[in-house]
């Protein structure tokens, strides 16, 4: 069983996403339920090069931003999609 202090410091791993263009670069997602946070960390090989700590509301905002990034760009006149 994992030590509670280690879990609090490193969190509970929930996912790893490999960079599509940079070899060895990855985004790791970890849960920190005791602190009510989710941590996104950028790794290059075995080195963590940055972290962002998000509270619950910010995770919802991140999901909305990711969803919006998947939408087609606005057409002429500023409307989403291709046909009204």
mmCIF file of C-alpha atoms in Angstrom:
data_model
loop_
_atom_site.group_PDB
_atom_site.id
_atom_site.type_symbol
_atom_site.label_atom_id
_atom_site.label_comp_id
_atom_site.label_asym_id
_atom_site.label_seq_id
_atom_site.Cartn_x
_atom_site.Cartn_y
_atom_site.Cartn_z
ATOM 1 C CA UNK A 1 0.000 0.000 0.000
ATOM 2 C CA UNK A 2 1.282 3.440 -0.934
ATOM 3 C CA UNK A 3 2.351 5.701 1.921
ATOM 4 C CA UNK A 4 -0.112 8.579 2.599
ATOM 5 C CA UNK A 5 2.657 11.210 2.588
ATOM 6 C CA UNK A 6 3.887 10.068 -0.834
ATOM 7 C CA UNK A 7 0.324 10.041 -2.170
ATOM 8 C CA UNK A 8 -0.310 13.569 -0.841
ATOM 9 C CA UNK A 9 2.876 14.872 -2.460
ATOM 10 C CA UNK A 10 2.559 13.077 -5.818
ATOM 11 C CA UNK A 11 -1.178 12.461 -5.974
ATOM 12 C CA UNK A 12 -3.022 9.573 -7.541
ATOM 13 C CA UNK A 13 -2.033 9.142 -11.219
ATOM 14 C CA UNK A 14 -5.080 9.204 -13.484
ATOM 15 C CA UNK A 15 -3.611 9.593 -16.960
ATOM 16 C CA UNK A 16 -0.614 10.224 -19.190
ATOM 17 C CA UNK A 17 -0.882 11.855 -22.605
ATOM 18 C CA UNK A 18 2.136 11.675 -24.926
ATOM 19 C CA UNK A 19 3.043 14.741 -26.971
ATOM 20 C CA UNK A 20 2.237 14.184 -30.648
ATOM 21 C CA UNK A 21 5.259 16.180 -31.841
ATOM 22 C CA UNK A 22 7.973 16.032 -29.167
ATOM 23 C CA UNK A 23 9.643 12.763 -28.308
ATOM 24 C CA UNK A 24 9.752 12.118 -24.564
ATOM 25 C CA UNK A 25 7.300 14.931 -23.700
ATOM 26 C CA UNK A 26 4.132 14.012 -21.802
ATOM 27 C CA UNK A 27 1.286 15.565 -19.835
ATOM 28 C CA UNK A 28 0.490 13.720 -16.615
ATOM 29 C CA UNK A 29 -2.746 14.146 -14.705
ATOM 30 C CA UNK A 30 -2.953 13.338 -11.013
ATOM 31 C CA UNK A 31 -5.728 13.661 -8.439
ATOM 32 C CA UNK A 32 -5.104 15.173 -5.022
ATOM 33 C CA UNK A 33 -8.453 14.566 -3.280
ATOM 34 C CA UNK A 34 -7.156 15.601 0.160
ATOM 35 C CA UNK A 35 -6.364 19.066 -1.240
ATOM 36 C CA UNK A 36 -9.390 19.098 -3.596
ATOM 37 C CA UNK A 37 -7.031 19.630 -6.540
ATOM 38 C CA UNK A 38 -6.097 18.135 -9.881
ATOM 39 C CA UNK A 39 -2.504 18.614 -11.002
ATOM 40 C CA UNK A 40 -1.380 18.744 -14.632
ATOM 41 C CA UNK A 41 2.361 18.265 -15.003
ATOM 42 C CA UNK A 42 4.534 18.474 -18.086
ATOM 43 C CA UNK A 43 7.358 15.944 -18.263
ATOM 44 C CA UNK A 44 10.372 15.697 -20.523
ATOM 45 C CA UNK A 45 11.678 12.172 -20.070
ATOM 46 C CA UNK A 46 12.006 11.658 -16.320
ATOM 47 C CA UNK A 47 12.043 15.383 -15.427
ATOM 48 C CA UNK A 48 8.977 17.400 -14.455
ATOM 49 C CA UNK A 49 9.333 20.766 -16.205
ATOM 50 C CA UNK A 50 6.085 22.455 -15.096
ATOM 51 C CA UNK A 51 2.895 21.979 -13.096
ATOM 52 C CA UNK A 52 -0.521 23.593 -12.930
ATOM 53 C CA UNK A 53 -2.721 22.973 -9.897
ATOM 54 C CA UNK A 54 -6.456 23.280 -10.560
ATOM 55 C CA UNK A 55 -9.394 23.343 -8.164
ATOM 56 C CA UNK A 56 -12.709 21.706 -9.118
ATOM 57 C CA UNK A 57 -14.181 24.796 -10.809
ATOM 58 C CA UNK A 58 -11.046 25.255 -12.890
ATOM 59 C CA UNK A 59 -11.219 21.624 -14.070
ATOM 60 C CA UNK A 60 -14.729 22.326 -15.378
ATOM 61 C CA UNK A 61 -13.388 25.429 -17.174
ATOM 62 C CA UNK A 62 -10.550 23.351 -18.662
ATOM 63 C CA UNK A 63 -13.008 20.754 -19.963
ATOM 64 C CA UNK A 64 -15.137 23.506 -21.537
ATOM 65 C CA UNK A 65 -12.048 25.026 -23.183
ATOM 66 C CA UNK A 66 -10.966 21.639 -24.544
ATOM 67 C CA UNK A 67 -14.459 21.024 -25.917
ATOM 68 C CA UNK A 68 -14.486 24.456 -27.563
ATOM 69 C CA UNK A 69 -11.100 23.705 -29.146
ATOM 70 C CA UNK A 70 -12.673 20.749 -30.953
ATOM 71 C CA UNK A 71 -15.401 22.865 -32.572
ATOM 72 C CA UNK A 72 -14.949 24.098 -36.139
ATOM 73 C CA UNK A 73 -13.782 27.712 -36.412
ATOM 74 C CA UNK A 74 -16.484 30.370 -36.780
ATOM 75 C CA UNK A 75 -17.694 30.870 -40.339
ATOM 76 C CA UNK A 76 -18.342 34.213 -42.032
ATOM 77 C CA UNK A 77 -20.331 36.518 -39.783
ATOM 78 C CA UNK A 78 -18.917 34.907 -36.634
ATOM 79 C CA UNK A 79 -21.282 31.900 -36.512
ATOM 80 C CA UNK A 80 -20.081 28.429 -35.553
ATOM 81 C CA UNK A 81 -20.386 25.695 -38.148
ATOM 82 C CA UNK A 82 -20.760 25.924 -41.884
ATOM 83 C CA UNK A 83 -24.490 26.302 -42.444
ATOM 84 C CA UNK A 84 -27.035 28.231 -40.329
#
